[in-house]
Tab-separated table of C-alpha atoms and ligand atoms in Angstrom:
chain	number	residue	atom	x	y	z
A	1	MET	CA	81.471	113.687	41.931
A	2	LYS	CA	84.168	111.589	43.098
A	3	PRO	CA	83.291	108.458	45.529
A	4	LYS	CA	84.579	110.259	48.598
A	5	GLN	CA	82.374	113.284	47.865
A	6	ILE	CA	79.398	111.058	47.189
A	7	ILE	CA	80.060	109.239	50.748
A	8	LEU	CA	80.325	112.666	52.289
A	9	HIS	CA	77.326	114.091	50.605
A	10	MET	CA	75.262	111.008	51.863
A	11	LEU	CA	76.624	111.213	55.361
A	12	SER	CA	76.075	114.777	55.691
A	13	GLN	CA	72.327	114.510	54.389
A	14	ALA	CA	71.628	111.660	56.693
A	15	ASP	CA	70.039	112.062	60.081
A	16	GLY	CA	72.157	109.463	61.605
A	17	VAL	CA	73.860	106.327	60.615
A	18	VAL	CA	74.293	105.099	57.002
A	19	SER	CA	74.958	101.690	56.568
A	20	GLY	CA	78.056	100.247	54.575
A	21	GLU	CA	75.493	98.476	52.391
A	22	VAL	CA	73.551	101.569	51.421
A	23	LEU	CA	76.751	103.539	50.463
A	24	SER	CA	78.080	100.307	48.512
A	25	LEU	CA	74.812	100.034	46.602
A	26	GLU	CA	74.731	103.869	45.711
A	27	LEU	CA	78.392	103.744	44.652
A	28	GLY	CA	78.333	100.442	43.057
A	29	VAL	CA	81.503	99.361	44.861
A	30	SER	CA	82.174	96.699	47.469
A	31	ARG	CA	81.797	97.204	51.245
A	32	VAL	CA	85.488	96.949	51.559
A	33	SER	CA	86.160	99.649	49.108
A	34	ILE	CA	83.597	101.953	50.984
A	35	TRP	CA	85.540	101.272	54.221
A	36	LYS	CA	88.755	102.227	52.502
A	37	HIS	CA	87.141	105.617	51.343
A	38	ILE	CA	85.922	106.196	54.914
A	39	LYS	CA	89.442	105.619	56.230
A	40	GLY	CA	90.855	108.086	53.762
A	41	LEU	CA	88.131	110.587	54.864
A	42	VAL	CA	89.041	110.199	58.522
A	43	GLN	CA	92.651	110.420	57.758
A	44	SER	CA	92.093	113.805	56.069
A	45	GLY	CA	90.345	115.118	59.162
A	46	ILE	CA	86.701	114.455	58.652
A	47	PRO	CA	84.958	113.232	62.042
A	48	ILE	CA	83.145	110.115	60.781
A	49	VAL	CA	82.544	107.359	63.495
A	50	SER	CA	82.254	103.918	62.448
A	51	SER	CA	79.968	101.258	64.422
A	52	PRO	CA	78.640	97.742	63.303
A	53	LYS	CA	75.435	99.619	61.964
A	54	GLY	CA	77.656	101.936	59.455
A	55	TYR	CA	79.066	105.397	59.502
A	56	ARG	CA	77.997	108.677	61.054
A	57	LEU	CA	79.395	112.138	60.755
A	58	THR	CA	80.046	113.661	64.384
A	59	HIS	CA	79.011	117.163	65.256
A	60	ASP	CA	81.942	119.422	64.654
A	61	PRO	CA	81.269	123.019	65.618
A	62	ASP	CA	84.080	124.270	63.089
A	63	SER	CA	82.905	122.066	60.199
A	64	LEU	CA	83.406	123.445	56.696
A	65	LEU	CA	81.299	120.733	55.181
A	66	PRO	CA	78.664	122.079	53.083
A	67	TRP	CA	75.587	121.005	55.310
A	68	ALA	CA	77.009	123.217	58.206
A	69	PHE	CA	76.278	126.203	55.963
A	70	GLU	CA	72.491	125.840	55.911
A	71	THR	CA	71.180	128.011	53.138
A	72	ARG	CA	74.557	128.428	51.236
A	73	ARG	CA	74.970	124.528	51.451
A	74	ASP	CA	74.547	124.147	47.817
A	75	ARG	CA	77.137	126.591	46.751
A	76	ILE	CA	79.855	125.356	49.268
A	77	HIS	CA	82.378	122.812	47.729
A	78	TYR	CA	84.523	121.476	50.406
A	79	PHE	CA	87.792	119.702	49.641
A	80	PRO	CA	89.740	117.975	52.552
A	81	GLU	CA	92.870	118.529	50.455
A	82	THR	CA	93.410	120.129	46.975
A	83	ALA	CA	96.202	121.738	45.120
A	84	SER	CA	94.631	125.136	45.290
A	85	THR	CA	91.044	126.534	45.798
A	86	MET	CA	91.797	128.840	42.842
A	87	ASP	CA	91.780	125.864	40.348
A	88	GLU	CA	88.796	124.459	41.948
A	89	ALA	CA	86.951	127.547	41.703
A	90	MET	CA	87.942	128.239	38.029
A	91	ALA	CA	86.687	124.791	37.091
A	92	LEU	CA	83.469	125.679	38.807
A	93	ALA	CA	83.194	129.183	37.354
A	94	ARG	CA	83.727	127.854	33.754
A	95	LYS	CA	81.086	125.223	34.236
A	96	GLY	CA	78.681	128.099	35.109
A	97	CYS	CA	78.255	127.907	38.669
A	98	PRO	CA	76.103	130.308	40.485
A	99	ASP	CA	77.190	133.646	42.070
A	100	PHE	CA	79.012	133.178	45.384
A	101	THR	CA	79.918	129.521	44.866
A	102	VAL	CA	82.841	128.792	47.280
A	103	ALA	CA	85.755	126.324	47.036
A	104	VAL	CA	86.930	125.773	50.570
A	105	ALA	CA	89.854	123.505	51.583
A	106	GLN	CA	91.000	121.876	54.955
A	107	ARG	CA	94.523	122.183	53.595
A	108	GLN	CA	96.271	123.021	50.050
A	109	THR	CA	99.130	121.159	48.621
A	110	ARG	CA	100.096	124.031	46.243
A	111	GLY	CA	98.499	127.163	47.788
A	112	ARG	CA	99.701	130.152	45.955
A	113	GLY	CA	99.837	133.789	46.610
A	114	ARG	CA	100.449	136.947	44.222
A	115	MET	CA	103.774	136.830	42.250
A	116	GLN	CA	104.084	133.285	42.193
A	117	ARG	CA	104.557	132.933	45.812
A	118	ILE	CA	103.786	129.981	47.774
A	119	TRP	CA	100.822	130.307	50.378
A	120	LEU	CA	101.419	128.115	53.370
A	121	SER	CA	98.284	126.052	53.812
A	122	ALA	CA	98.472	123.799	56.638
A	123	ASP	CA	95.393	122.343	58.381
A	124	GLY	CA	93.633	124.952	60.521
A	125	GLY	CA	93.741	127.868	58.226
A	126	LEU	CA	90.945	129.148	56.272
A	127	TYR	CA	91.541	128.826	52.460
A	128	PHE	CA	88.662	129.509	50.197
A	129	THR	CA	87.952	131.141	46.765
A	130	VAL	CA	84.480	132.685	46.124
A	131	VAL	CA	83.198	133.149	42.427
A	132	VAL	CA	81.461	136.432	41.880
A	133	ARG	CA	79.871	137.784	38.690
A	134	PRO	CA	79.529	141.602	39.473
A	135	ASP	CA	77.829	143.555	36.790
A	136	ILE	CA	80.955	146.001	36.377
A	137	PRO	CA	83.508	146.734	33.530
A	138	VAL	CA	86.802	145.131	33.656
A	139	MET	CA	88.479	148.421	34.664
A	140	LEU	CA	86.742	148.456	38.016
A	141	ALA	CA	87.616	144.821	38.805
A	142	GLY	CA	90.523	145.994	41.095
A	143	LEU	CA	87.988	147.687	43.367
A	144	VAL	CA	86.129	144.326	44.049
A	145	ASN	CA	89.473	142.951	45.512
A	146	LEU	CA	89.975	145.976	47.638
A	147	ALA	CA	86.261	145.623	48.632
A	148	ALA	CA	86.983	141.846	49.688
A	149	ALA	CA	89.879	142.956	51.835
A	150	ILE	CA	87.691	145.669	53.425
A	151	ASP	CA	84.916	143.242	54.276
A	152	MET	CA	87.432	140.769	55.803
A	153	ALA	CA	89.326	143.336	57.770
A	154	ASN	CA	85.972	144.804	59.124
A	155	LEU	CA	84.814	141.463	60.417
A	156	LEU	CA	88.233	140.617	61.997
A	157	ARG	CA	87.587	143.961	64.036
A	158	SER	CA	83.952	143.409	64.893
A	159	LEU	CA	83.839	139.893	65.356
A	160	LEU	CA	87.120	139.309	67.149
A	161	GLN	CA	88.307	142.636	68.085
A	162	VAL	CA	91.411	142.353	66.028
A	163	ASP	CA	93.263	145.583	65.064
A	164	ALA	CA	93.201	144.674	61.366
A	165	HIS	CA	94.640	147.168	58.791
A	166	LEU	CA	94.551	147.212	55.074
A	167	LYS	CA	97.930	147.088	53.132
A	168	TRP	CA	97.785	147.893	49.339
A	169	PRO	CA	96.667	146.086	47.379
A	170	ASN	CA	94.729	143.705	49.655
A	171	ASP	CA	96.736	142.341	52.175
A	172	ILE	CA	95.475	142.412	55.955
A	173	LEU	CA	98.042	143.092	58.823
A	174	VAL	CA	97.871	143.068	62.466
A	175	ASP	CA	100.923	144.859	64.218
A	176	ASN	CA	102.664	144.786	60.797
A	177	HIS	CA	102.334	141.049	60.516
A	178	LYS	CA	100.288	139.425	57.820
A	179	ILE	CA	97.331	137.662	58.837
A	180	CYS	CA	95.313	137.410	55.462
A	181	GLY	CA	96.267	137.602	51.874
A	182	LEU	CA	93.994	137.723	48.813
A	183	LEU	CA	94.551	136.708	45.170
A	184	SER	CA	92.213	137.024	42.302
A	185	GLN	CA	91.531	135.877	38.821
A	186	MET	CA	89.143	137.182	36.249
A	187	GLU	CA	87.652	136.364	33.118
A	188	ALA	CA	85.967	138.783	30.915
A	189	GLU	CA	83.427	138.986	28.032
A	190	GLY	CA	84.275	142.011	26.110
A	191	ASP	CA	85.005	144.861	28.238
A	192	GLN	CA	82.643	143.408	31.104
A	193	VAL	CA	83.744	141.169	33.958
A	194	ALA	CA	82.420	137.641	33.428
A	195	HIS	CA	83.312	136.229	36.717
A	196	MET	CA	86.030	137.005	39.427
A	197	ASN	CA	87.322	134.360	41.522
A	198	ILE	CA	88.521	135.806	44.870
A	199	GLY	CA	90.969	133.502	46.842
A	200	ILE	CA	91.368	134.254	50.550
A	201	GLY	CA	93.965	132.698	52.950
A	202	LEU	CA	93.367	133.637	56.439
A	203	ASN	CA	95.777	132.392	59.152
A	204	VAL	CA	93.192	131.108	61.916
A	205	ASN	CA	94.336	127.933	63.787
A	206	ASN	CA	97.471	127.359	61.603
A	207	THR	CA	100.804	128.555	62.959
A	208	PRO	CA	102.695	129.894	59.695
A	209	GLU	CA	104.806	132.110	62.111
A	210	THR	CA	106.949	129.118	62.471
A	211	GLU	CA	108.005	129.246	59.067
A	212	ASP	CA	107.370	132.938	58.236
A	213	PRO	CA	108.303	135.423	60.674
A	214	ILE	CA	106.070	137.993	58.849
A	215	ALA	CA	102.961	135.893	59.147
A	216	ILE	CA	100.692	135.763	62.301
A	217	SER	CA	97.560	133.717	63.113
A	218	LEU	CA	94.560	134.352	65.024
A	219	LYS	CA	95.286	131.529	67.454
A	220	VAL	CA	98.661	133.092	68.309
A	221	LEU	CA	97.213	136.613	68.356
A	222	LEU	CA	94.266	135.695	70.535
A	223	GLY	CA	95.670	132.849	72.480
A	224	ARG	CA	92.903	130.528	71.733
A	225	PRO	CA	91.571	128.546	68.650
A	226	VAL	CA	88.954	130.506	66.571
A	227	ALA	CA	86.113	128.987	64.588
A	228	ARG	CA	86.786	129.169	60.754
A	229	ARG	CA	83.183	128.735	59.652
A	230	GLU	CA	81.644	131.709	61.623
A	231	ILE	CA	84.248	133.940	59.883
A	232	LEU	CA	83.467	132.555	56.408
A	233	VAL	CA	79.760	132.905	56.867
A	234	ALA	CA	80.160	136.408	58.126
A	235	PHE	CA	82.473	137.398	55.232
A	236	LEU	CA	80.186	135.792	52.552
A	237	GLU	CA	77.033	137.717	53.991
A	238	ALA	CA	78.914	141.299	53.916
A	239	PHE	CA	80.623	140.593	50.474
A	240	GLU	CA	77.449	139.428	48.941
A	241	LYS	CA	75.564	142.539	50.023
A	242	ARG	CA	78.647	144.440	48.940
A	243	ILE	CA	78.589	143.232	45.405
A	244	LEU	CA	74.968	143.384	44.818
A	245	THR	CA	74.966	146.983	45.739
A	246	PHE	CA	78.573	147.741	44.397
A	247	ASP	CA	79.386	151.335	44.997
A	248	PRO	CA	82.889	152.083	43.487
A	249	HIS	CA	83.270	155.571	45.381
A	250	GLY	CA	82.170	154.075	48.722
A	251	VAL	CA	84.840	151.089	48.359
A	252	ILE	CA	87.664	153.731	47.778
A	253	GLU	CA	86.497	155.894	50.630
A	254	GLU	CA	86.384	152.820	53.044
A	255	TRP	CA	89.673	151.633	51.806
A	256	ARG	CA	91.305	155.105	52.494
A	257	SER	CA	90.097	155.078	55.982
A	258	GLY	CA	91.190	151.518	56.881
A	259	ASN	CA	94.692	151.389	55.201
A	260	ILE	CA	98.134	151.778	56.628
A	261	THR	CA	99.898	152.326	53.196
A	262	LEU	CA	98.979	155.874	52.211
A	263	GLY	CA	101.512	158.479	53.380
A	264	GLN	CA	104.343	155.738	53.778
A	265	LYS	CA	107.482	155.426	51.741
A	266	VAL	CA	107.002	152.391	49.620
A	267	ARG	CA	108.824	150.061	47.226
A	268	VAL	CA	106.347	148.387	44.766
A	269	ILE	CA	107.486	145.306	42.694
A	270	THR	CA	105.486	144.507	39.708
A	271	ILE	CA	106.132	141.868	37.081
A	272	LYS	CA	107.863	144.393	34.940
A	273	GLU	CA	109.603	146.974	37.179
A	274	MET	CA	110.282	148.187	40.516
A	275	VAL	CA	108.961	151.799	41.736
A	276	GLU	CA	109.884	153.712	44.819
A	277	GLY	CA	108.149	156.595	46.121
A	278	THR	CA	105.632	157.824	48.807
A	279	ALA	CA	102.104	156.371	48.558
A	280	VAL	CA	99.679	159.349	48.141
A	281	ASP	CA	96.448	158.006	47.177
A	282	VAL	CA	94.501	155.270	45.322
A	283	ASP	CA	92.733	156.067	41.892
A	284	VAL	CA	89.416	155.292	40.603
A	285	GLN	CA	90.468	151.699	39.826
A	286	GLY	CA	92.138	150.987	43.050
A	287	GLY	CA	95.605	151.551	41.551
A	288	LEU	CA	98.286	153.163	43.978
A	289	ILE	CA	99.380	156.627	43.280
A	290	LEU	CA	102.975	157.244	44.186
A	291	ARG	CA	104.898	160.449	44.237
A	292	LEU	CA	108.359	159.739	43.108
A	293	ALA	CA	111.662	161.431	44.269
A	294	ASP	CA	111.473	163.877	41.351
A	295	GLY	CA	108.243	165.102	42.283
A	296	THR	CA	106.337	163.176	39.333
A	297	ARG	CA	103.445	160.881	40.007
A	298	GLN	CA	103.070	157.185	38.899
A	299	THR	CA	100.222	154.863	39.416
A	300	VAL	CA	100.950	151.303	39.720
A	301	MET	CA	97.884	148.697	39.259
A	302	HIS	CA	99.269	145.563	40.539
A	303	GLY	CA	102.439	144.322	42.488
A	304	ASP	CA	103.725	143.782	45.706
A	305	CYS	CA	104.140	146.658	48.048
A	306	PHE	CA	106.750	146.973	50.653
A	307	HIS	CA	106.656	149.675	53.429
A	308	GLN	CA	110.004	151.229	54.011
B	401	LIG	C1	98.943	136.770	48.868
B	401	LIG	O1	99.009	137.240	49.846
B	401	LIG	O2	99.740	136.621	47.965
B	401	LIG	C2	97.692	136.032	48.380
B	401	LIG	C3	97.451	134.804	49.051
B	401	LIG	C4	96.069	134.143	48.613
B	401	LIG	C5	95.835	132.717	49.296
B	401	LIG	C6	94.701	132.064	49.059
B	401	LIG	S1	94.382	130.708	49.983
B	401	LIG	C7	92.944	130.438	48.938
B	401	LIG	C8	93.421	130.624	47.679
B	401	LIG	N1	94.001	129.515	47.140
B	401	LIG	C9	95.189	129.710	46.690
B	401	LIG	O3	95.981	129.014	46.326
B	401	LIG	N2	95.570	130.858	47.036
B	401	LIG	C10	94.297	131.765	47.807
């Protein structure tokens, strides 16, 4: 662990103030250097108060720091700032982290979306990647992505009464504006999934709409700030249950009933080609089946889908 992470860990475990002396002994560095680390943490948005007795974390109802997640705390890896939680999660997964380990960031400097797009990741949004190890063949991995989107859309509806809809492959839209995007990476052992890292960016209290007219945030939509931790906890609960009792047919049925892509004329851009047609269904692997102008059918497994 880096010095700042050790300090945060110690402050989060403590039941009050931790003196500069205790921290400097633990880290084997001077008290001035501890003070500099604390200053850096405060600048990155961590609510630490200093007093002559030492340092203390203040109560933050929306803290994303591990201790705030109670029973999940050991599986939450918090980064005040990181390039991308996808990279952090990949490193954790390759080191053998347990199922449902989460890398969550206050902000990302190189947040990325599908098709090499940038994902705007300013303070206030919810940016995380969860590592899962479902016991399924690689050919069903696409359904895990659909399932993650279903669970997030369901909880936006139930927790916040937001009219969230699914757009293939796994975007979540409200009033045709994008509120949430999912990106996943997978490593396999033979034809079985070894781990999948599901990265989710949800616009919560950030305001991406100022830079991207397609985007919308919960704060703008609801006219008030929204607690990110509650959303993350609710998502992890639902998604964990889903993965432990994975039902491929159930996922497809649920996706069919909550989506706004089927029946639409769409253009799908993949790495290799552009396909236009009417979206008629999803197949058993979560691929989108299009009816083309000549009446033939084509299935696309990945890509960006534009409703026309
Ligand atoms: C998309 O819609 O293109 C996918 C966006 C995924 C963004 C999330 S934010 C957390 C994780 N870290 C990243 O760099 N990307 C994903």
